Structure formats: structure tokens, C-alpha cells
Amino acid sequence: MATILNVPIIDQTDHWPTGCETVSTVMVLNFLGINITVDDFIKSYLRTRPMHFDKDPSLTGDILIGTGPDPSCFFAGDPYREDGFGCFPGVILEAMNRVLHESDQGQLSNLRAMDGTGLSEEMLIERIHAGLPVIYWTTLNLEPSIAGPKWIIEDTGEIFYWTSHEHCMVLCGYDESTDEFFFNDPWEHHGRIQVKRSLSNARHAEMGNRAVILI
């Protein structure tokens, strides 16, 4: 038996080439009935900081490319640009909870976004059965992740190591009979895709089992 939530699909490819986390978040907010656009979310809620490159940011491997923010605190770069990088749950939590707090829809007043990093797949499936989609870190096209470049975090001077092929989708369904997940994938007009649970588990783990849930 399959549970599939009717989360609206937004594609990032033409306008927000590195904005997968933002686009996935807006899909979830729209599902909740909040009328917000990706551009409004970026402009008014997403904390961003620029990258400063000394070398080509598309390089992979143990290469220092310049300076930038901690992706747990800020979106690294610009989601409108191909040389942007991305962000992790802390950034999405802060922005999403501000939107929820400002919403005038009473039924949302008790909803909160929480860090779901490290939760088991069974617990994420429970969110789906509760009618709440999950913002889910994985890899682009579900390909194996690779060691990305590194940069100096401006605030601390520490070295941050990026994992390339980082991607974010909306987990919106699960089919018990086939052991498959359903995702809204904002990349390259993929739309809604079905993925074997074993594959999604592997790629999710490669990205630190990062997720944002609603409770």
C-alpha cells in the first residue's frame, strides 16, 4: 500500500540552479497552504553569504578554492548562480520557522520545523503517514557523492570540506509493497520520482542523513 502526499512540484533548473534546498522548502510550504514564491523566500527569509573564490569552484578533491560561510549557518553563495553551493538544515529551519510563525493560518500555528538529521528511515516514513512531507538531503541524480573542494570559513578560520553532488528533494511518499520512496525532485524537470529505499538510504547517508521534518 502506498501513501503519497500531493506536494506541488516546482522545478529549480531554469531559475535557481543551486537552490534545491530552497525550492524543496517552498514546495513543502505551498503544500501546507502558505502562498509564498521561491523568490520571496530567498529575498525575505533565506540567510545567504557570498563565496569568494581564488580557484574554479567546480573543482573537486582536496582543493582550497577560497573563503565562504559555514553552510550550517548560511546558504553558501547565491542560489541563482551555478557557482553557488547550498546549505544544511540549520539554515532551512531558521527560515521555515519564521515563515510558519508569520503565517496567519491558524492550523499552522502549532507546526514547527525541526532538525531530522540522523533519524531512521522508519521515523521519516512516520512523518509521511502523518501527512507531513520531509525535506531530504541526498545526491544529484542519486549518483555517488564525491569529495568536493574546501574553503576557509570566514568567521572562524576553520577549513570546511564540501561534498559534491549535494542535492535536496522532498520525500512525499512511500510504497510498502515495493519498498520505494516517492520524491519531488526539483532538478532537470524530473518531477515526481520513485526510488528504491536501499538506494535512497545510501545516498542520504552519504550526505550525513540530513533532513528537516515538521512536527
mmCIF file of C-alpha atoms in Angstrom:
data_model
loop_
_atom_site.group_PDB
_atom_site.id
_atom_site.type_symbol
_atom_site.label_atom_id
_atom_site.label_comp_id
_atom_site.label_asym_id
_atom_site.label_seq_id
_atom_site.Cartn_x
_atom_site.Cartn_y
_atom_site.Cartn_z
ATOM 1 C CA MET A 1 0.000 0.000 0.000
ATOM 2 C CA ALA A 2 1.332 3.412 -0.997
ATOM 3 C CA THR A 3 0.970 6.727 0.829
ATOM 4 C CA ILE A 4 1.694 9.653 -1.489
ATOM 5 C CA LEU A 5 1.229 13.264 -0.423
ATOM 6 C CA ASN A 6 0.121 15.673 -3.130
ATOM 7 C CA VAL A 7 3.025 18.091 -2.765
ATOM 8 C CA PRO A 8 3.138 20.625 -5.630
ATOM 9 C CA ILE A 9 6.165 20.321 -7.901
ATOM 10 C CA ILE A 10 8.473 23.274 -8.552
ATOM 11 C CA ASP A 11 11.485 22.932 -10.836
ATOM 12 C CA GLN A 12 14.683 24.752 -9.977
ATOM 13 C CA THR A 13 16.638 24.254 -13.175
ATOM 14 C CA ASP A 14 15.922 27.417 -15.155
ATOM 15 C CA HIS A 15 15.965 29.965 -12.340
ATOM 16 C CA TRP A 16 17.663 28.597 -9.209
ATOM 17 C CA PRO A 17 20.379 26.184 -10.422
ATOM 18 C CA THR A 18 21.838 25.687 -6.935
ATOM 19 C CA GLY A 19 18.646 26.378 -4.975
ATOM 20 C CA CYS A 20 17.455 22.831 -4.370
ATOM 21 C CA GLU A 21 17.094 23.295 -0.614
ATOM 22 C CA THR A 22 15.108 26.491 -1.074
ATOM 23 C CA VAL A 23 12.869 25.099 -3.807
ATOM 24 C CA SER A 24 12.190 21.950 -1.772
ATOM 25 C CA THR A 25 11.257 24.065 1.230
ATOM 26 C CA VAL A 26 8.856 26.209 -0.788
ATOM 27 C CA MET A 27 7.206 23.073 -2.182
ATOM 28 C CA VAL A 28 6.512 21.970 1.381
ATOM 29 C CA LEU A 29 5.260 25.406 2.432
ATOM 30 C CA ASN A 30 2.942 25.528 -0.578
ATOM 31 C CA PHE A 31 1.665 22.061 0.354
ATOM 32 C CA LEU A 32 0.794 23.466 3.778
ATOM 33 C CA GLY A 33 -1.242 26.187 2.087
ATOM 34 C CA ILE A 34 1.250 29.030 2.502
ATOM 35 C CA ASN A 35 1.297 31.173 -0.631
ATOM 36 C CA ILE A 36 4.977 32.032 -0.956
ATOM 37 C CA THR A 37 7.206 32.027 -4.019
ATOM 38 C CA VAL A 38 10.780 30.814 -4.243
ATOM 39 C CA ASP A 39 11.961 34.362 -4.966
ATOM 40 C CA ASP A 40 10.139 35.752 -1.931
ATOM 41 C CA PHE A 41 11.570 33.012 0.272
ATOM 42 C CA ILE A 42 15.106 33.787 -0.893
ATOM 43 C CA LYS A 43 14.689 37.543 -0.577
ATOM 44 C CA SER A 44 12.923 37.671 2.777
ATOM 45 C CA TYR A 45 13.875 34.530 4.699
ATOM 46 C CA LEU A 46 16.950 32.687 3.423
ATOM 47 C CA ARG A 47 20.201 33.684 5.091
ATOM 48 C CA THR A 48 22.896 33.828 2.417
ATOM 49 C CA ARG A 49 26.533 34.831 2.295
ATOM 50 C CA PRO A 50 28.744 35.097 -0.789
ATOM 51 C CA MET A 51 31.637 32.866 -1.665
ATOM 52 C CA HIS A 52 34.984 34.430 -2.533
ATOM 53 C CA PHE A 53 36.882 32.277 -4.982
ATOM 54 C CA ASP A 54 40.607 32.017 -5.596
ATOM 55 C CA LYS A 55 40.178 28.962 -7.823
ATOM 56 C CA ASP A 56 37.491 27.428 -10.025
ATOM 57 C CA PRO A 57 34.619 26.427 -7.690
ATOM 58 C CA SER A 58 33.731 23.463 -9.889
ATOM 59 C CA LEU A 59 36.963 21.698 -8.951
ATOM 60 C CA THR A 60 36.632 18.576 -6.848
ATOM 61 C CA GLY A 61 39.020 16.866 -4.494
ATOM 62 C CA ASP A 62 41.120 18.343 -1.712
ATOM 63 C CA ILE A 63 41.480 21.800 -3.267
ATOM 64 C CA LEU A 64 41.184 25.114 -1.428
ATOM 65 C CA ILE A 65 39.013 27.395 -3.553
ATOM 66 C CA GLY A 66 38.764 30.473 -1.331
ATOM 67 C CA THR A 67 36.617 31.652 1.572
ATOM 68 C CA GLY A 68 32.939 31.433 2.434
ATOM 69 C CA PRO A 69 30.376 30.799 5.160
ATOM 70 C CA ASP A 70 29.515 27.752 7.208
ATOM 71 C CA PRO A 71 26.631 26.082 5.291
ATOM 72 C CA SER A 72 25.014 25.197 8.614
ATOM 73 C CA CYS A 73 24.544 28.923 9.238
ATOM 74 C CA PHE A 74 24.174 30.474 5.783
ATOM 75 C CA PHE A 75 23.480 29.454 2.217
ATOM 76 C CA ALA A 76 26.971 29.389 0.708
ATOM 77 C CA GLY A 77 26.854 31.550 -2.405
ATOM 78 C CA ASP A 78 23.842 32.510 -4.477
ATOM 79 C CA PRO A 79 21.033 30.059 -5.371
ATOM 80 C CA TYR A 80 20.525 31.993 -8.609
ATOM 81 C CA ARG A 81 24.067 31.193 -9.758
ATOM 82 C CA GLU A 82 25.640 27.958 -10.939
ATOM 83 C CA ASP A 83 28.673 28.586 -8.728
ATOM 84 C CA GLY A 84 26.540 28.588 -5.587
ATOM 85 C CA PHE A 85 26.888 25.663 -3.201
ATOM 86 C CA GLY A 86 23.996 25.196 -0.796
ATOM 87 C CA CYS A 87 23.059 24.928 2.854
ATOM 88 C CA PHE A 88 22.244 22.452 5.596
ATOM 89 C CA PRO A 89 19.236 22.013 7.902
ATOM 90 C CA GLY A 90 20.053 24.849 10.306
ATOM 91 C CA VAL A 91 19.538 27.447 7.604
ATOM 92 C CA ILE A 92 16.271 25.927 6.419
ATOM 93 C CA LEU A 93 14.974 25.509 9.984
ATOM 94 C CA GLU A 94 15.505 29.173 10.800
ATOM 95 C CA ALA A 95 13.856 30.387 7.599
ATOM 96 C CA MET A 96 10.997 27.907 7.584
ATOM 97 C CA ASN A 97 10.038 28.560 11.189
ATOM 98 C CA ARG A 98 9.935 32.295 10.530
ATOM 99 C CA VAL A 99 7.510 31.684 7.678
ATOM 100 C CA LEU A 100 5.372 29.400 9.834
ATOM 101 C CA HIS A 101 5.394 31.893 12.696
ATOM 102 C CA GLU A 102 4.262 34.716 10.415
ATOM 103 C CA SER A 103 1.542 32.649 8.762
ATOM 104 C CA ASP A 104 -1.970 33.795 9.610
ATOM 105 C CA GLN A 105 -3.395 30.308 9.104
ATOM 106 C CA GLY A 106 -4.490 29.018 12.474
ATOM 107 C CA GLN A 107 -4.000 25.358 11.654
ATOM 108 C CA LEU A 108 -0.296 26.027 11.123
ATOM 109 C CA SER A 109 0.237 27.815 14.406
ATOM 110 C CA ASN A 110 1.373 24.625 16.149
ATOM 111 C CA LEU A 111 3.555 23.316 13.332
ATOM 112 C CA ARG A 112 7.315 23.639 13.675
ATOM 113 C CA ALA A 113 10.229 22.590 11.541
ATOM 114 C CA MET A 114 12.823 20.512 13.360
ATOM 115 C CA ASP A 115 16.196 19.040 12.501
ATOM 116 C CA GLY A 116 15.622 15.468 11.405
ATOM 117 C CA THR A 117 19.288 14.694 10.838
ATOM 118 C CA GLY A 118 20.098 11.160 11.885
ATOM 119 C CA LEU A 119 16.517 9.976 12.160
ATOM 120 C CA SER A 120 15.866 6.452 10.934
ATOM 121 C CA GLU A 121 14.016 5.897 7.690
ATOM 122 C CA GLU A 122 11.171 4.398 9.721
ATOM 123 C CA MET A 123 10.777 7.671 11.591
ATOM 124 C CA LEU A 124 10.760 9.638 8.341
ATOM 125 C CA ILE A 125 8.109 7.282 6.979
ATOM 126 C CA GLU A 126 6.056 8.031 10.085
ATOM 127 C CA ARG A 127 6.078 11.705 9.066
ATOM 128 C CA ILE A 128 4.660 10.729 5.672
ATOM 129 C CA HIS A 129 1.914 8.667 7.294
ATOM 130 C CA ALA A 130 1.165 11.695 9.488
ATOM 131 C CA GLY A 131 0.575 13.720 6.299
ATOM 132 C CA LEU A 132 3.771 15.777 6.566
ATOM 133 C CA PRO A 133 6.473 15.743 3.855
ATOM 134 C CA VAL A 134 10.180 15.708 4.676
ATOM 135 C CA ILE A 135 12.966 17.891 3.276
ATOM 136 C CA TYR A 136 15.584 15.284 2.471
ATOM 137 C CA TRP A 137 19.288 15.695 1.636
ATOM 138 C CA THR A 138 20.585 13.283 -0.980
ATOM 139 C CA THR A 139 22.734 13.406 -4.118
ATOM 140 C CA LEU A 140 22.132 14.854 -7.550
ATOM 141 C CA ASN A 141 20.555 12.225 -9.804
ATOM 142 C CA LEU A 142 21.177 9.802 -6.911
ATOM 143 C CA GLU A 143 24.743 9.365 -8.130
ATOM 144 C CA PRO A 144 27.532 8.596 -5.684
ATOM 145 C CA SER A 145 28.828 11.616 -3.814
ATOM 146 C CA ILE A 146 32.413 12.698 -4.336
ATOM 147 C CA ALA A 147 34.836 14.744 -2.283
ATOM 148 C CA GLY A 148 34.325 18.354 -3.214
ATOM 149 C CA PRO A 149 36.529 21.402 -2.713
ATOM 150 C CA LYS A 150 37.258 23.065 0.596
ATOM 151 C CA TRP A 151 37.153 26.651 1.758
ATOM 152 C CA ILE A 152 38.060 28.739 4.785
ATOM 153 C CA ILE A 153 35.084 29.703 6.935
ATOM 154 C CA GLU A 154 35.325 33.465 7.239
ATOM 155 C CA ASP A 155 34.009 33.714 10.806
ATOM 156 C CA THR A 156 36.255 31.083 12.361
ATOM 157 C CA GLY A 157 39.200 30.449 10.048
ATOM 158 C CA GLU A 158 38.387 26.742 10.052
ATOM 159 C CA ILE A 159 38.525 24.636 6.900
ATOM 160 C CA PHE A 160 35.207 23.359 5.583
ATOM 161 C CA TYR A 161 35.102 20.322 3.278
ATOM 162 C CA TRP A 162 32.211 20.264 0.814
ATOM 163 C CA THR A 163 30.696 17.022 -0.510
ATOM 164 C CA SER A 164 29.953 17.375 -4.209
ATOM 165 C CA HIS A 165 26.727 16.164 -5.851
ATOM 166 C CA GLU A 166 24.853 17.504 -2.802
ATOM 167 C CA HIS A 167 21.137 17.751 -3.521
ATOM 168 C CA CYS A 168 17.830 18.196 -1.715
ATOM 169 C CA MET A 169 14.402 16.792 -2.544
ATOM 170 C CA VAL A 170 11.003 16.437 -0.885
ATOM 171 C CA LEU A 171 10.206 12.997 0.483
ATOM 172 C CA CYS A 172 6.477 12.796 -0.139
ATOM 173 C CA GLY A 173 5.548 9.124 -0.251
ATOM 174 C CA TYR A 174 6.321 5.509 0.488
ATOM 175 C CA ASP A 175 5.107 2.272 -1.089
ATOM 176 C CA GLU A 176 5.322 -0.645 1.324
ATOM 177 C CA SER A 177 4.687 -3.231 -1.389
ATOM 178 C CA THR A 178 7.700 -2.196 -3.481
ATOM 179 C CA ASP A 179 9.809 -0.639 -0.694
ATOM 180 C CA GLU A 180 10.125 2.533 -2.729
ATOM 181 C CA PHE A 181 10.160 6.189 -1.760
ATOM 182 C CA PHE A 182 8.453 8.936 -3.746
ATOM 183 C CA PHE A 183 10.244 12.249 -4.073
ATOM 184 C CA ASN A 184 9.587 15.613 -5.656
ATOM 185 C CA ASP A 185 12.920 16.207 -7.378
ATOM 186 C CA PRO A 186 13.365 19.862 -8.382
ATOM 187 C CA TRP A 187 16.271 19.135 -10.723
ATOM 188 C CA GLU A 188 16.116 18.943 -14.543
ATOM 189 C CA HIS A 189 12.309 18.677 -14.694
ATOM 190 C CA HIS A 190 12.369 15.234 -13.072
ATOM 191 C CA GLY A 191 9.131 15.943 -11.207
ATOM 192 C CA ARG A 192 7.966 13.085 -9.009
ATOM 193 C CA ILE A 193 10.285 10.094 -8.976
ATOM 194 C CA GLN A 194 10.278 6.642 -7.377
ATOM 195 C CA VAL A 195 13.460 5.391 -5.751
ATOM 196 C CA LYS A 196 14.262 2.074 -4.126
ATOM 197 C CA ARG A 197 14.608 2.561 -0.409
ATOM 198 C CA SER A 198 18.029 0.929 -0.363
ATOM 199 C CA LEU A 199 19.391 3.450 -2.874
ATOM 200 C CA SER A 200 17.860 6.469 -1.152
ATOM 201 C CA ASN A 201 19.241 5.249 2.186
ATOM 202 C CA ALA A 202 22.743 5.005 0.759
ATOM 203 C CA ARG A 203 22.741 8.477 -0.803
ATOM 204 C CA HIS A 204 21.063 10.027 2.246
ATOM 205 C CA ALA A 205 23.810 8.567 4.436
ATOM 206 C CA GLU A 206 26.490 9.994 2.145
ATOM 207 C CA MET A 207 25.036 13.439 2.852
ATOM 208 C CA GLY A 208 25.098 12.987 6.606
ATOM 209 C CA ASN A 209 21.494 11.735 6.916
ATOM 210 C CA ARG A 210 20.386 15.358 6.922
ATOM 211 C CA ALA A 211 16.678 16.164 6.921
ATOM 212 C CA VAL A 212 14.123 18.684 8.101
ATOM 213 C CA ILE A 213 10.824 17.397 9.473
ATOM 214 C CA LEU A 214 7.579 19.004 10.597
ATOM 215 C CA ILE A 215 6.008 18.210 13.951
#
